[in-house]
Short mmCIF file of C-alpha atoms in Angstrom, two decimals:
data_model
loop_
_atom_site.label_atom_id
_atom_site.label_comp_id
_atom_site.label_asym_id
_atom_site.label_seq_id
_atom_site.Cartn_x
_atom_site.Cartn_y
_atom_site.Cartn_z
CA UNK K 1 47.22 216.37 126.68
CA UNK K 2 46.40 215.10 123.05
CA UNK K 3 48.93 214.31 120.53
CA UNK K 4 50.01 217.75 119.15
CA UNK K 5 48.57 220.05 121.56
CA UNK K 6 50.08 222.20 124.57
CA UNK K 7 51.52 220.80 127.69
CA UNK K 8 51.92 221.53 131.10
CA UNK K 9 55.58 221.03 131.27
CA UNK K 10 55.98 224.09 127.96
CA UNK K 11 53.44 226.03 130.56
CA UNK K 12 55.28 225.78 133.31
CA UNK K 13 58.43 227.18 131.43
CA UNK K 14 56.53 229.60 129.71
CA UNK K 15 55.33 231.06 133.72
CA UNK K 16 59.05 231.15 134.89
CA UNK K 17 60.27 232.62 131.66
CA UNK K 18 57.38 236.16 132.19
CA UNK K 19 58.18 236.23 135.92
CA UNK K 20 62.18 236.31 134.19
CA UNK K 21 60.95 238.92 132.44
CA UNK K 22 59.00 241.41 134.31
CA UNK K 23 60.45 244.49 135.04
CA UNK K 24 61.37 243.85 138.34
CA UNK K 25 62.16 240.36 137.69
CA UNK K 26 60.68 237.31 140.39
CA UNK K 27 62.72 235.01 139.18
CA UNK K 28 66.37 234.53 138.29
CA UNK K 29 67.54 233.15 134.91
CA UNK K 30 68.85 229.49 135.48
CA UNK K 31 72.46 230.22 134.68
CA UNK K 32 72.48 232.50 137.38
CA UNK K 33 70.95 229.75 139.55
CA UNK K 34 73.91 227.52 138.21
CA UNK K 35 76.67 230.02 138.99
CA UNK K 36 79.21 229.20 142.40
CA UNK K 37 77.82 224.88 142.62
CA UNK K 38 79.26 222.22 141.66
CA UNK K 39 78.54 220.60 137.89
CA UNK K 40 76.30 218.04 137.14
CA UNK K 41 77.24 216.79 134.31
CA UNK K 42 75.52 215.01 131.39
CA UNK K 43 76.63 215.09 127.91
CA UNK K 44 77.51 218.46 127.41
CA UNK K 45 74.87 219.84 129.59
CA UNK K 46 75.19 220.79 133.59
CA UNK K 47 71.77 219.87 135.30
CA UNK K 48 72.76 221.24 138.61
CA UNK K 49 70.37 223.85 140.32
CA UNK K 50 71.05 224.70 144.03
CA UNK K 51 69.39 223.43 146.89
CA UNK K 52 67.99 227.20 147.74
CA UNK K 53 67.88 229.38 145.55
CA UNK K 54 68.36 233.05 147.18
CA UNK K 55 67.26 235.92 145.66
CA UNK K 56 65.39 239.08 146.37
CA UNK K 57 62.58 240.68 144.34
CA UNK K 58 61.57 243.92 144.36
CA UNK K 59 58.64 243.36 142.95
CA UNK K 60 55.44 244.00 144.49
CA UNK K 61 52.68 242.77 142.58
CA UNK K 62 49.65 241.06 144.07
CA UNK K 63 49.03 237.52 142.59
CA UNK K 64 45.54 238.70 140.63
CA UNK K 65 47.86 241.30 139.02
CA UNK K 66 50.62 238.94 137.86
CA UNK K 67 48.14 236.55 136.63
CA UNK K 68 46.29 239.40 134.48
CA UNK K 69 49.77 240.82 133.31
CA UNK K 70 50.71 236.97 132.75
CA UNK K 71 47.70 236.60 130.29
CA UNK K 72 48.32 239.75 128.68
CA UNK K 73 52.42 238.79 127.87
CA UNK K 74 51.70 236.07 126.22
CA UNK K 75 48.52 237.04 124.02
CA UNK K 76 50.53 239.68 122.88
CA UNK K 77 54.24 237.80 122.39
CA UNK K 78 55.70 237.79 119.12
CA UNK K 79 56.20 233.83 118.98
CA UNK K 80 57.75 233.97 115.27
CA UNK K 81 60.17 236.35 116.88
CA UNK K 82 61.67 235.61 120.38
CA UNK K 83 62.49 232.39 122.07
CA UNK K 84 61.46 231.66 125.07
CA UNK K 85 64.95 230.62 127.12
CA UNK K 86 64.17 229.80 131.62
CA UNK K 87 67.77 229.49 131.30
CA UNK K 88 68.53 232.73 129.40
CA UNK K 89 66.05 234.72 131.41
CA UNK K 90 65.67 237.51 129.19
CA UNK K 91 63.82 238.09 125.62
CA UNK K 92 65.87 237.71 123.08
CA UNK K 93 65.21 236.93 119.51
CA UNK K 94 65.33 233.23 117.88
CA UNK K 95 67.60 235.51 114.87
CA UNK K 96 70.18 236.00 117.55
CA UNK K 97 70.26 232.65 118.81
CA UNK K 98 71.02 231.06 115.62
CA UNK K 99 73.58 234.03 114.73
CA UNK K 100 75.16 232.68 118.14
CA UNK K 101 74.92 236.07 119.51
CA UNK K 102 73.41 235.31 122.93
CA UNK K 103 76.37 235.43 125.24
CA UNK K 104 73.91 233.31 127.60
CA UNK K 105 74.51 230.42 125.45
CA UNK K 106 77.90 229.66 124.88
CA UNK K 107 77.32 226.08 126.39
CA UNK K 108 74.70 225.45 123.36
CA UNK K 109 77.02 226.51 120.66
CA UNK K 110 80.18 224.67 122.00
CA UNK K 111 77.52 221.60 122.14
CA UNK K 112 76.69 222.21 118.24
CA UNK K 113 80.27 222.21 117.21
CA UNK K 114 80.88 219.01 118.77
CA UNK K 115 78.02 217.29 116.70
CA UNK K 116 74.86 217.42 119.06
CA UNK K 117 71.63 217.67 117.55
CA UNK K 118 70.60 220.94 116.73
CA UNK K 119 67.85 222.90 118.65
CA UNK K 120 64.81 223.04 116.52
CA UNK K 121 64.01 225.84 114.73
CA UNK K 122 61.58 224.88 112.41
CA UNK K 123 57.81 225.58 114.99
CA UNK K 124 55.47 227.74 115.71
CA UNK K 125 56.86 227.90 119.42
CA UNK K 126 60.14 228.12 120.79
CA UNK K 127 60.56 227.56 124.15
CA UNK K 128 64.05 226.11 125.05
CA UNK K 129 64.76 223.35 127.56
CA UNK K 130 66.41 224.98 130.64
CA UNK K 131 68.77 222.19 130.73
CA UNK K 132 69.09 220.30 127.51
CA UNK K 133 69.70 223.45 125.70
CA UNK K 134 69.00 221.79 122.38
CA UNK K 135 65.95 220.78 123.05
CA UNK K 136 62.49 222.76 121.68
CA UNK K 137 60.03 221.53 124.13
CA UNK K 138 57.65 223.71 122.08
CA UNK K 139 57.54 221.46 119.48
CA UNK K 140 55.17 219.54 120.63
CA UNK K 141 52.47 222.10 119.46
CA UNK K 142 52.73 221.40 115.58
CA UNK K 143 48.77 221.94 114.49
CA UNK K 144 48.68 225.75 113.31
CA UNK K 145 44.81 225.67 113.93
CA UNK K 146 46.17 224.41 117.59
CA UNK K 147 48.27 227.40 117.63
CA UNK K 148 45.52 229.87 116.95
CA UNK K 149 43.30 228.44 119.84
CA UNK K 150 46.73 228.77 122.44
CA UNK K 151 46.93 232.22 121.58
CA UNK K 152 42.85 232.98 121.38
CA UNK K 153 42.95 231.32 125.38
CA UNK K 154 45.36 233.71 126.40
CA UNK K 155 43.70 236.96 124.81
CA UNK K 156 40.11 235.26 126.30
CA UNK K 157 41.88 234.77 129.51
CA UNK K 158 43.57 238.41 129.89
CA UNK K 159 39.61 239.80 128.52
CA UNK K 160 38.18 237.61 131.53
CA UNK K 161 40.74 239.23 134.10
CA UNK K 162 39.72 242.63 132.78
CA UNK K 163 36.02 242.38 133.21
CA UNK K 164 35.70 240.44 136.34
CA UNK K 165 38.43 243.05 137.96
CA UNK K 166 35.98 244.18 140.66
CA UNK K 167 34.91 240.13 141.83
CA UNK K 168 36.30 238.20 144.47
CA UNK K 169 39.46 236.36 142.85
CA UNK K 170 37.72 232.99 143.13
CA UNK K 171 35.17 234.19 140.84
CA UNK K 172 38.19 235.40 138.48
CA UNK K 173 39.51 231.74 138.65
CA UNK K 174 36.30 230.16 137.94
CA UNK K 175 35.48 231.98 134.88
CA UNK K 176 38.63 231.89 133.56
CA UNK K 177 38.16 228.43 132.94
CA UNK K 178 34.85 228.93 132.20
CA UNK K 179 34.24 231.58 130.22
CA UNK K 180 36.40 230.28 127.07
CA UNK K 181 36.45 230.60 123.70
CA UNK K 182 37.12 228.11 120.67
CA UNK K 183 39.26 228.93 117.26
CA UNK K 184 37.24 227.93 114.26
CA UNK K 185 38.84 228.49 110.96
CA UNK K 186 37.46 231.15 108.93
CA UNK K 187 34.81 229.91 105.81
CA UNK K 188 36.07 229.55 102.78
CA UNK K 189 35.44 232.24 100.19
CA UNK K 190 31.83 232.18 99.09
CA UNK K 191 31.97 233.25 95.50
CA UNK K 192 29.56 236.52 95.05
CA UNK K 193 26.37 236.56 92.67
CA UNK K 194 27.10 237.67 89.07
CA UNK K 195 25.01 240.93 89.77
CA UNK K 196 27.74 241.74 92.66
CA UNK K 197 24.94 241.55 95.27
CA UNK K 198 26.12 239.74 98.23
CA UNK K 199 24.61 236.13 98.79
CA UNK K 200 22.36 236.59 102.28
CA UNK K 201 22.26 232.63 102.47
CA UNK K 202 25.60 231.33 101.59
CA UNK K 203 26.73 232.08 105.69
CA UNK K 204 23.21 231.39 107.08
CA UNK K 205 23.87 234.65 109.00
CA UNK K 206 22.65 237.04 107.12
CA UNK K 207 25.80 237.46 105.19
CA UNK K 208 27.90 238.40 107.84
CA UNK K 209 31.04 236.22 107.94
CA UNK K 210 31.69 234.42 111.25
CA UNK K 211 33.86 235.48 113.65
CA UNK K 212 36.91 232.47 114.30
CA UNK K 213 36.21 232.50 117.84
CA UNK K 214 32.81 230.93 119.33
CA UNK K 215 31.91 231.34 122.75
CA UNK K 216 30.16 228.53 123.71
CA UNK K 217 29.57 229.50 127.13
CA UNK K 218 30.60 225.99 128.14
CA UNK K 219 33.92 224.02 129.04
CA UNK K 220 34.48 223.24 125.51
CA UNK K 221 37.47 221.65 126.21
CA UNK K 222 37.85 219.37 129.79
CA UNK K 223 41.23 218.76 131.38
CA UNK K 224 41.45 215.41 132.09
CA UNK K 225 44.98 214.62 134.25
CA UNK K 226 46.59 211.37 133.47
CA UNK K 227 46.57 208.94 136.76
CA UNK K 228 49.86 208.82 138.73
CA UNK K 229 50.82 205.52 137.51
CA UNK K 230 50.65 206.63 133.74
CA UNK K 231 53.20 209.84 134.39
CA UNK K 232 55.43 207.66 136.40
CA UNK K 233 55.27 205.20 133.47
CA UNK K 234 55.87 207.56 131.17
CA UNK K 235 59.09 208.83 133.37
CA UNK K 236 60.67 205.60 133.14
CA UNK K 237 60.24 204.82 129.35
CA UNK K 238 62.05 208.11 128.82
CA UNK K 239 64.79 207.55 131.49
CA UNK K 240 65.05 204.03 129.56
CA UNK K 241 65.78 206.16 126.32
CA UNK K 242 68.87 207.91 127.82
CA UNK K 243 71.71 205.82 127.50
CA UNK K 244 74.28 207.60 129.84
CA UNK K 245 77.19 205.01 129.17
CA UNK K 246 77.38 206.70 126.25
CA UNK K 247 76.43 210.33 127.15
CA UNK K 248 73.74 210.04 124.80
CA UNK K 249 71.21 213.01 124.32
CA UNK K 250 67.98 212.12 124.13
CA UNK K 251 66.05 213.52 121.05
CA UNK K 252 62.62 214.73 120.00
CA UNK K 253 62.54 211.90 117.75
CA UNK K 254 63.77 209.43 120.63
CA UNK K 255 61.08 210.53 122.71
CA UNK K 256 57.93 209.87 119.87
#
């Protein structure tokens, strides 16, 4: 994606994190996943994951429901509020996490004691790494106006769900990336005639103001996925970065 917009990878995180969180969770939490194998070690971190994961659901939802519900959790989430943690697996809020009050993270705040770079408090999103704990993958969304149009696809998403609930779920798919919406940011105040009267002209709309989101009708915005090559590329200028020697950490700041 562009330079300070949303990425798949913070997506992808974001997915495993609500099916964490559902009542009757889908997922496990990734310390669970890391509990009874071996360490793999980097820094302070432990990357391992087992080679099956087994676990049991009791959840029974159909895919079209989890995808609604999925819409729904986030157009609704409290971003400001609660982090978004794969490896905590639960909602809690960003206040507890830097009050070091998530028992879930113990291996985070031994990590800050010895020096590491912080976690990254200071977004509009916070979605930790489920590995590097101090990372903010999040961060990568830094435009507010950005922001407004993540959250706007996710409310125009769970609307689409809604109204197309009696169509085949192709059709759902198809219109969900059709049928979009795009942020504009309100007009500025238009200063009011001295007689108080309100100025039909100044909005070209009769002097109603214009709503912030415009449905085009039309893919307003076109994924384009890099090639192969250019991920792959991208792969090994970042494993360059890493300097394991050293037990380095790579940083946001590494990264850009």
């Amino acid at each position: 994606t562009n330079h300070r917009q949303m990425n798949t990878y913070c997506i992808i995180m974001m997915l495993i994190f609500y099916l964490q969180t559902k009542k009757l969770p889908l997922l496990p939490s990734v310390q669970d996943l890391q509990k009874g194998i071996p360490r793999v070690n980097y820094g302070p971190w432990n990357l391992g994951y087992p080679r099956e994961i087994v676990f049991q659901s009791m959840n029974r939802e159909s895919i079209r429901q989890l995808l609604t519900a999925f819409f729904k959790y986030y157009a609704t989430f409290e971003y400001d509020k609660y982090l978004i943690s794969p490896y905590v697996g639960r909602r809690v809020t960003v206040d507890e996490m830097k009050q070091q009050k998530v028992r879930e993270l113990q291996p985070y705040y031994r990590a800050e004691q010895q020096q590491f770079p912080q976690f990254n408090y200071g977004t509009l999103l916070h979605i930790q790494d489920p590995f590097e704990l101090n990372m903010n993958v999040g961060g990568v969304l830094n435009s507010a106006q950005h922001f407004e149009q993540f959250k706007l696809s996710f409310k125009t998403a769970h609307e689409v769900c809604l109204a197309t609930i009696q169509e085949p779920f192709a059709k759902v798919l198809e219109e969900v990336f059709t049928k979009t919406k795009k942020f504009s940011k309100p007009p500025k105040n238009v200063p009011r005639p001295k007689n108080g009267t309100t100025n039909n002209n100044a909005t070209g709309n009769g002097g109603e103001t214009p709503s912030p989101a415009e449905d085009n009708g039309k893919h307003w915005r076109i994924c384009r996925l890099l090639p192969i090559e250019y991920e792959l590329f991208m792969v090994r200028q970042i494993l360059l970065v890493r300097n394991t020697d050293k037990d380095a950490i790579i940083t946001e700041r590494q990264i850009k």
